[in-house]
Tab-separated table of C-alpha atoms in Angstrom:
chain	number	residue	atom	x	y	z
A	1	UNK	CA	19.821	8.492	44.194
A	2	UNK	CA	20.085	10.586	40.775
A	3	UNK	CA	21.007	7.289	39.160
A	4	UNK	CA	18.611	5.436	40.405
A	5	UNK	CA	15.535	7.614	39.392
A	6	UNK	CA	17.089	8.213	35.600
A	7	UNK	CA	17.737	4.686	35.261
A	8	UNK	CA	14.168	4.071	36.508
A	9	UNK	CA	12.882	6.409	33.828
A	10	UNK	CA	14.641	5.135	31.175
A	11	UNK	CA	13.444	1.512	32.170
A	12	UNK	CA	9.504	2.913	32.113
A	13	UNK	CA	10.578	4.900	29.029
A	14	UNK	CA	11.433	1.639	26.941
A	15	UNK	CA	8.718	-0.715	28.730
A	16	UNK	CA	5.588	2.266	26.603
A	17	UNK	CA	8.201	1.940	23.466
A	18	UNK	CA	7.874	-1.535	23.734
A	19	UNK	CA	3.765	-1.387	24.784
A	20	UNK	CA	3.277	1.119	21.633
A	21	UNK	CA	4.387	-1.989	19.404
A	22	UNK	CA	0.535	-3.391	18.359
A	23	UNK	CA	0.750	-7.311	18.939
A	24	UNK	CA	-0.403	-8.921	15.645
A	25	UNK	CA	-1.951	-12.797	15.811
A	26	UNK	CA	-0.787	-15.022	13.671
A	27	UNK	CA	-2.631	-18.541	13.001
A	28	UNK	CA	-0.829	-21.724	13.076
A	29	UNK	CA	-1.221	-24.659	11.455
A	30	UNK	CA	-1.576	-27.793	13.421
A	31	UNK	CA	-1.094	-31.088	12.801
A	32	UNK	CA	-3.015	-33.792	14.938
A	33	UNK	CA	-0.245	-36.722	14.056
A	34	UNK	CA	2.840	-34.835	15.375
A	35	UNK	CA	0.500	-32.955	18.153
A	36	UNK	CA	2.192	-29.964	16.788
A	37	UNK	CA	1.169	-26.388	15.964
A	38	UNK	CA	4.037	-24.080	13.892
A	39	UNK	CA	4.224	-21.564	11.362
A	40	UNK	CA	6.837	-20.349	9.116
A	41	UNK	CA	9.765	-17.769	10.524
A	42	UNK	CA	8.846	-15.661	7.360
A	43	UNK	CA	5.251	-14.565	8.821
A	44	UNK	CA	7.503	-13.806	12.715
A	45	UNK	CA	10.449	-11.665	10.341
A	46	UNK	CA	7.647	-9.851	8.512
A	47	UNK	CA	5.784	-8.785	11.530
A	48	UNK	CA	9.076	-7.813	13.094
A	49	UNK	CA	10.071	-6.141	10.740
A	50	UNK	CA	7.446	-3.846	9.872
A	51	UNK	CA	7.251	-2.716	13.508
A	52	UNK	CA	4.707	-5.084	15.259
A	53	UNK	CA	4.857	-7.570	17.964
A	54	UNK	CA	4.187	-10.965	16.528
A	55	UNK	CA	2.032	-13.511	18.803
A	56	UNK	CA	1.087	-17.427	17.605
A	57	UNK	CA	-2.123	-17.879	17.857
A	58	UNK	CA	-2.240	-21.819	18.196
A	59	UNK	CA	-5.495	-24.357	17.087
A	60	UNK	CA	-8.703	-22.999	19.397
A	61	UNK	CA	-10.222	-25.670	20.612
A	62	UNK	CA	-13.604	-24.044	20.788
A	63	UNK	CA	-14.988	-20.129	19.938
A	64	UNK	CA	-14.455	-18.738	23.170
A	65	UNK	CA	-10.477	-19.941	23.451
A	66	UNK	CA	-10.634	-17.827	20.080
A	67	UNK	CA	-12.000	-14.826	21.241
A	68	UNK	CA	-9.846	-14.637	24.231
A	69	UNK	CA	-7.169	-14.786	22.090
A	70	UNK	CA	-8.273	-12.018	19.725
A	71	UNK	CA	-9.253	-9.831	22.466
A	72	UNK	CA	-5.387	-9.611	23.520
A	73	UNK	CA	-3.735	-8.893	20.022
A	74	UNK	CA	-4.355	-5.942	17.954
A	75	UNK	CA	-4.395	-7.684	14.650
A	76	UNK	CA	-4.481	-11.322	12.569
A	77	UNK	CA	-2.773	-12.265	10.130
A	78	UNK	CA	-4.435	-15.568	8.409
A	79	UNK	CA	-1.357	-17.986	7.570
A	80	UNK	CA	-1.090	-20.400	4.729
A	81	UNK	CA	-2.534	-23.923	5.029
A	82	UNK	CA	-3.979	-26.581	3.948
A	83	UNK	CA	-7.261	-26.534	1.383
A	84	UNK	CA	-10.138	-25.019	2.788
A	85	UNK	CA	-13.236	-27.762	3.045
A	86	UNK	CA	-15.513	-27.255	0.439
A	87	UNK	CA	-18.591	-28.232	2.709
A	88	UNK	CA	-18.263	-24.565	3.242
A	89	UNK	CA	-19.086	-23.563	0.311
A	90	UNK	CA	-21.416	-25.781	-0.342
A	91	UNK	CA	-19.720	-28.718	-2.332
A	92	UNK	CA	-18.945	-31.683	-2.506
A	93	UNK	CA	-15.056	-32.717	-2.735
A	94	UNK	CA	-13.459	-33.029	-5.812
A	95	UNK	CA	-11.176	-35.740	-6.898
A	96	UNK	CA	-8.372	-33.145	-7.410
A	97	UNK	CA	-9.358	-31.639	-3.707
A	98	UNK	CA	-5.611	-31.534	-1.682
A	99	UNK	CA	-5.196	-32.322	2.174
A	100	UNK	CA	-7.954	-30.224	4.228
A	101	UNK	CA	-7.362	-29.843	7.777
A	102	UNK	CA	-11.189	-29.702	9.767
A	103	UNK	CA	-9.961	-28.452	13.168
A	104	UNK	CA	-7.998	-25.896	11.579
A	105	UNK	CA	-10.846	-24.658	9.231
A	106	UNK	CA	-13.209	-24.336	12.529
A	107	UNK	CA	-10.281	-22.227	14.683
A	108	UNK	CA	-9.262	-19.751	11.760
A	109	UNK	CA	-13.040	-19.387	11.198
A	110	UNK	CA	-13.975	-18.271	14.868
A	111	UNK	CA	-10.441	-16.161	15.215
A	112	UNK	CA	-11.649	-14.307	12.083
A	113	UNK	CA	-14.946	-14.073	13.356
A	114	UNK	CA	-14.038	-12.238	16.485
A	115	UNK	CA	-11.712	-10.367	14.434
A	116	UNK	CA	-14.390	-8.858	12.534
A	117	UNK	CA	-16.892	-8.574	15.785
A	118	UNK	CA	-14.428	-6.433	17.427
A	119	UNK	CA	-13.230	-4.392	14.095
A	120	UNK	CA	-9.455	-6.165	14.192
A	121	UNK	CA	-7.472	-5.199	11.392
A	122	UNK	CA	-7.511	-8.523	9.381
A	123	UNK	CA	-4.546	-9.653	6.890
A	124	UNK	CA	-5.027	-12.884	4.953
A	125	UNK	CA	-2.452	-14.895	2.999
A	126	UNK	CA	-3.348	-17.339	0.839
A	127	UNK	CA	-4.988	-20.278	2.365
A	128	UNK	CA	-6.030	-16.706	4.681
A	129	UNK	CA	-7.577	-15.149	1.463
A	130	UNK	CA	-9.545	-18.828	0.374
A	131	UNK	CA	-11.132	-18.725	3.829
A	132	UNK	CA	-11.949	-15.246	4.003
A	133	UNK	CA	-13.772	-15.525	0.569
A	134	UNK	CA	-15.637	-18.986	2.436
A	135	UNK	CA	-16.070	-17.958	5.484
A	136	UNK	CA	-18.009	-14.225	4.321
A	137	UNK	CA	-20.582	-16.543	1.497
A	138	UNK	CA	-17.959	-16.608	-1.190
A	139	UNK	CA	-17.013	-19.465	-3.626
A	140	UNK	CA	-13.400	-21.716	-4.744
A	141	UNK	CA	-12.436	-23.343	-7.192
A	142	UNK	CA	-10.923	-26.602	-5.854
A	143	UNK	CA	-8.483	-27.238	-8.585
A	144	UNK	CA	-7.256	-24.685	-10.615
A	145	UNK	CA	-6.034	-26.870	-13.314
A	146	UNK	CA	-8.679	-29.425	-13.468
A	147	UNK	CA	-11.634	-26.458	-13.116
A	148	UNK	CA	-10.383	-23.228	-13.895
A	149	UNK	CA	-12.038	-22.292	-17.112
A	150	UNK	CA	-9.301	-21.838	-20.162
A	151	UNK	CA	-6.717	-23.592	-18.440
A	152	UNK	CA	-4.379	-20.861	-16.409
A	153	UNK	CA	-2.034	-19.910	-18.468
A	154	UNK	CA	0.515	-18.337	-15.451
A	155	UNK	CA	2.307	-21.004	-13.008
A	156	UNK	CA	-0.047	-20.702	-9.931
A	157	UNK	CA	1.788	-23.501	-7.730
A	158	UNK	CA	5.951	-22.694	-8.414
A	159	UNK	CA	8.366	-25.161	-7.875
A	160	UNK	CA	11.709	-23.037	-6.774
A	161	UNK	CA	11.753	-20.853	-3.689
A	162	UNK	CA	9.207	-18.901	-2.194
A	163	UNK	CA	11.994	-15.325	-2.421
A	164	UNK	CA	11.218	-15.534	-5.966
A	165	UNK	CA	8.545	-13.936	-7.940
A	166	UNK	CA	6.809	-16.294	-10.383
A	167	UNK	CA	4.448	-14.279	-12.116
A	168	UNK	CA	2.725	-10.517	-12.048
A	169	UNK	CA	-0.321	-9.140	-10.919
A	170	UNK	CA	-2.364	-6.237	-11.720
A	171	UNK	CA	-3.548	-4.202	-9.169
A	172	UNK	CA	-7.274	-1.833	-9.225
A	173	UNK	CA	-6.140	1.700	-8.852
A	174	UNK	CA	-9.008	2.378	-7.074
A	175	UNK	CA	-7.959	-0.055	-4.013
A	176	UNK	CA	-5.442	-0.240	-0.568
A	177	UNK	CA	-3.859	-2.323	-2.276
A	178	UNK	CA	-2.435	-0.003	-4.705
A	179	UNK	CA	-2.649	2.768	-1.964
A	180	UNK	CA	0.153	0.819	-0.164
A	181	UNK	CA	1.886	-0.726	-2.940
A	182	UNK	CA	1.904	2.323	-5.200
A	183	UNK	CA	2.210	0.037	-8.441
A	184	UNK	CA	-0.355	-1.399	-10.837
A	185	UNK	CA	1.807	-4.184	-11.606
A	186	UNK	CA	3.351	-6.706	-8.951
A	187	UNK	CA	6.071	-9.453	-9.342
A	188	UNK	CA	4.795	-11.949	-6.848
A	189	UNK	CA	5.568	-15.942	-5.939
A	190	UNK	CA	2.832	-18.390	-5.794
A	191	UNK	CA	1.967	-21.715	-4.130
A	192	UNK	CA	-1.838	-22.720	-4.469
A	193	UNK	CA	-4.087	-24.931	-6.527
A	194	UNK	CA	-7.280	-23.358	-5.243
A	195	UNK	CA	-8.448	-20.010	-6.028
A	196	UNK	CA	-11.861	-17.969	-5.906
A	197	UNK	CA	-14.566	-18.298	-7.804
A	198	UNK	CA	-17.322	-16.148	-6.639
A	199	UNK	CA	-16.357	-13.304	-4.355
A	200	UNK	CA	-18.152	-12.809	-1.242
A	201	UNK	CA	-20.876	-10.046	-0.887
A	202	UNK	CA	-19.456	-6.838	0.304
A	203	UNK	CA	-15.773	-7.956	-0.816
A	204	UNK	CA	-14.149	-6.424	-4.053
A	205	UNK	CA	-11.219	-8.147	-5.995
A	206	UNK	CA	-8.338	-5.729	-6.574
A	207	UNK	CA	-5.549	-7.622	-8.244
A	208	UNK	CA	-5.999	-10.454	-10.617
A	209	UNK	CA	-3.095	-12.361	-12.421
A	210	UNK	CA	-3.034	-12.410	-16.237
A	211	UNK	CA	-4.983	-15.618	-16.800
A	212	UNK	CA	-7.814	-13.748	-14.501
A	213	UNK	CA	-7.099	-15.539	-11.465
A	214	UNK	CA	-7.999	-13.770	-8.215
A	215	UNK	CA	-4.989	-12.681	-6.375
A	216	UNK	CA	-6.659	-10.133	-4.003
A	217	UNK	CA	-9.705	-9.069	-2.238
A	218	UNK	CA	-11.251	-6.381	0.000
A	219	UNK	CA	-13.426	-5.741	2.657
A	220	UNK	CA	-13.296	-1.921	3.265
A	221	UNK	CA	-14.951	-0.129	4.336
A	222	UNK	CA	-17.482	-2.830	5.638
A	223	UNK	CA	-14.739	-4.829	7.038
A	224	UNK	CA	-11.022	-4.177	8.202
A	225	UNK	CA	-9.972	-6.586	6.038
A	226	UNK	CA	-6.984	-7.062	3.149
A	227	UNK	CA	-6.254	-10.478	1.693
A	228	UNK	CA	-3.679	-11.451	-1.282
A	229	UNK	CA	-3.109	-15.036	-2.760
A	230	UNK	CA	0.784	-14.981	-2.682
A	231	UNK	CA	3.008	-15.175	-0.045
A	232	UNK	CA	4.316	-11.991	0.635
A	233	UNK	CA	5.798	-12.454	3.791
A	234	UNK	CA	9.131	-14.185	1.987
A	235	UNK	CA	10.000	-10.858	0.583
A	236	UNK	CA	9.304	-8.754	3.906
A	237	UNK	CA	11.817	-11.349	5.855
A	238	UNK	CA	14.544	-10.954	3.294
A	239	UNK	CA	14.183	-6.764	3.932
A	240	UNK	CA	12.155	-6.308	0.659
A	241	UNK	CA	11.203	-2.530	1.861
A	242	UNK	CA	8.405	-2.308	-0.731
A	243	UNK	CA	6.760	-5.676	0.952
A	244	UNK	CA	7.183	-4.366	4.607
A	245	UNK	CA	5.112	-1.546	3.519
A	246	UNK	CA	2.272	-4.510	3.204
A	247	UNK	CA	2.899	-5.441	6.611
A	248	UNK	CA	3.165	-2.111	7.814
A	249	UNK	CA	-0.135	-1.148	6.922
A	250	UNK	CA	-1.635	-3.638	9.204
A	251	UNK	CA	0.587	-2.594	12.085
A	252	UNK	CA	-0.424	0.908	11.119
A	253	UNK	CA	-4.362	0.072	11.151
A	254	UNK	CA	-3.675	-2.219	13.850
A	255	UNK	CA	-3.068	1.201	15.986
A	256	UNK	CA	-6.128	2.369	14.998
A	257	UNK	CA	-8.229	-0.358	15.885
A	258	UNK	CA	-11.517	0.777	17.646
A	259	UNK	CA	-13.737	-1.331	19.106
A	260	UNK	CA	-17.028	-1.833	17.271
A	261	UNK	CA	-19.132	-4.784	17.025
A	262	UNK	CA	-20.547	-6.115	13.881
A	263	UNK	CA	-22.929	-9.152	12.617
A	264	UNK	CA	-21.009	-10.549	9.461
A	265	UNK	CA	-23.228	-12.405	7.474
A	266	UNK	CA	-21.286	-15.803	7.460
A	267	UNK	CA	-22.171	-19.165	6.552
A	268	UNK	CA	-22.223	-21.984	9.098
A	269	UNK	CA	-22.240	-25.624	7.344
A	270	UNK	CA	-22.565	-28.792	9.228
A	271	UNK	CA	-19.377	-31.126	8.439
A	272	UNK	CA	-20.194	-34.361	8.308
C-alpha cells in the first residue's frame, strides 16, 4: 500500500513539473497547394530547450479559431514566412515584391491580436518582426536592394547555413534586448529582402545592422512584445547558451503573463 501511495505522489509530483512548463504558440506556415501547415524543428528545439512547452499553432481559419488558440498557450512566437502584403501598409506591390501568402497574413494577424488583447508575451522572428511593425501602423521596405536608400552595404539574405552568423548588430543599451543579451554587439545570420521602414507608434528599434537596417524592435512597456530580424532560433537548437537566454526570456515572461485587455491601435486594410 506504501508503494502504491509514493508512486502515486511521485506521478502527481511530475504531472505540476510538467504543468509549470508555460506552453508557447508557434505559427506555421501553410501552404494551400500541398494542404500543408509546418514549421522548422529549430523554432520546436529552441522552445525546448529554453524550458517551454512548444505548441503549433496551425492557419486560423477565422479570428475566433485564433483566439481559442491563444487563450490555451502562454506565449507566441511569430515564425518566418513569406513577404508580408503591402496592402497593409498601404502600397501597392512592387516589382521586386517576393511570394506573399494572404491566408497566412490574416491568421498571424488575429493570433497576434489576441496576443496583445490578453497581454501574451509576444516573440517575433523575422517575417514575425515585418508583421508586427504592419500589423501595429508601421511601414517596409519591400526590397531592400532595389529601395533601401545607399544600397545595404551588409549581406541581408545569406546564402550558406542558417548556424552561421553573417553579419553584426548593435544593440541600444537602454533596451531587453541588451538586458537579455548582455552585449552591444551581436553576430547574427540573416535571410530577408524586406525590412522596416517606419516603425510603428509606441514601438522603439533597439538593434540596427551597420548599413542602418532595422534588426529589432520593442513594444514595452505598452506591449509584451520583442521582435528581431534574424533567425535566432538556429543557434538555440544547436545549444548556443547565449541564444537560449532569448528564448528563455519569453518562457520566463510567459510565467508572468496576467490577463489584461487592451485596444491596439491596428490597421485593418481591405485586400482586394
Amino acid at each position: 500500500m506504501k508503494k502504491i501511495f509514493w508512486s502515486m505522489i511521485l506521478v502527481t509530483a511530475s504531472i505540476c513539473a510538467i504543468a509549470q512548463k508555460p506552453l508557447i504558440g508557434i505559427s506555421t506556415g501553410y501552404s494551400a497547394s500541398e494542404n500543408t501547415a509546418s514549421v522548422r524543428y529549430t523554432y520546436v528545439d529552441a522552445v525546448v530547450n529554453a524550458g517551454g512547452i512548444p505548441v503549433l499553432l496551425p492557419l486560423a481559419k477565422d479570428s475566433l479559431a485564433a483566439a481559442e488558440a491563444i487563450e490555451r498557450v502562454d506565449a507566441l512566437i511569430l515564425s518566418g514566412g513569406e513577404d508580408v502584403h503591402p496592402f497593409y501598409y498601404g502600397e501597392e506591390p512592387a516589382s521586386a515584391l517576393g511570394g506573399v501568402n494572404v491566408a497566412r497574413d490574416k491568421s498571424d494577424r488575429w493570433l497576434l491580436q489576441t496576443a496583445v488583447k490578453l497581454d501574451k508575451a509576444v516573440l517575433g522572428i523575422c517575417r514575425g518582426e515585418q508583421l508586427t511593425n504592419v500589423t501595429f501602423g508601421g511601414t517596409l521596405y519591400q526590397d531592400i536592394p532595389s529601395q533601401y536608400p545607399n544600397r545595404p552595404a551588409v549581406q541581408h539574405n545569406q546564402r550558406f547555413g542558417g548556424a552561421e552568423p553573417v553579419h553584426h548588430v548593435n544593440v541600444a543599451k537602454d533596451s531587453r534586448l541588451y538586458e537579455i543579451m548582455q552585449q552591444e554587439q551581436l553576430a547574427v545570420n540573416s535571410f530577408h529582402h524586406q525590412a522596416i521602414k517606419e516603425v510603428a507608434p509606441d514601438f522603439k528599434v533597439v538593434a540596427t545592422a551597420p548599413d542602418g537596417v532595422v534588426e529589432a524592435i520593442e513594444g514595452f512597456p505598452k506591449y509584451n512584445i520583442l521582435a528581431v530580424q534574424w533567425h535566432p532560433e538556429y543557434f538555440a537548437q544547436q545549444g548556443d547558451k547565449q541564444w537560449i537566454r532569448l528564448f528563455e526570456d519569453l518562457v520566463l515572461r510567459a510565467n508572468g503573463n496576467k490577463p489584461v485587455i487592451k485596444q491596439p491601435n491596428i490597421r485593418q486594410p481591405k485586400i482586394r
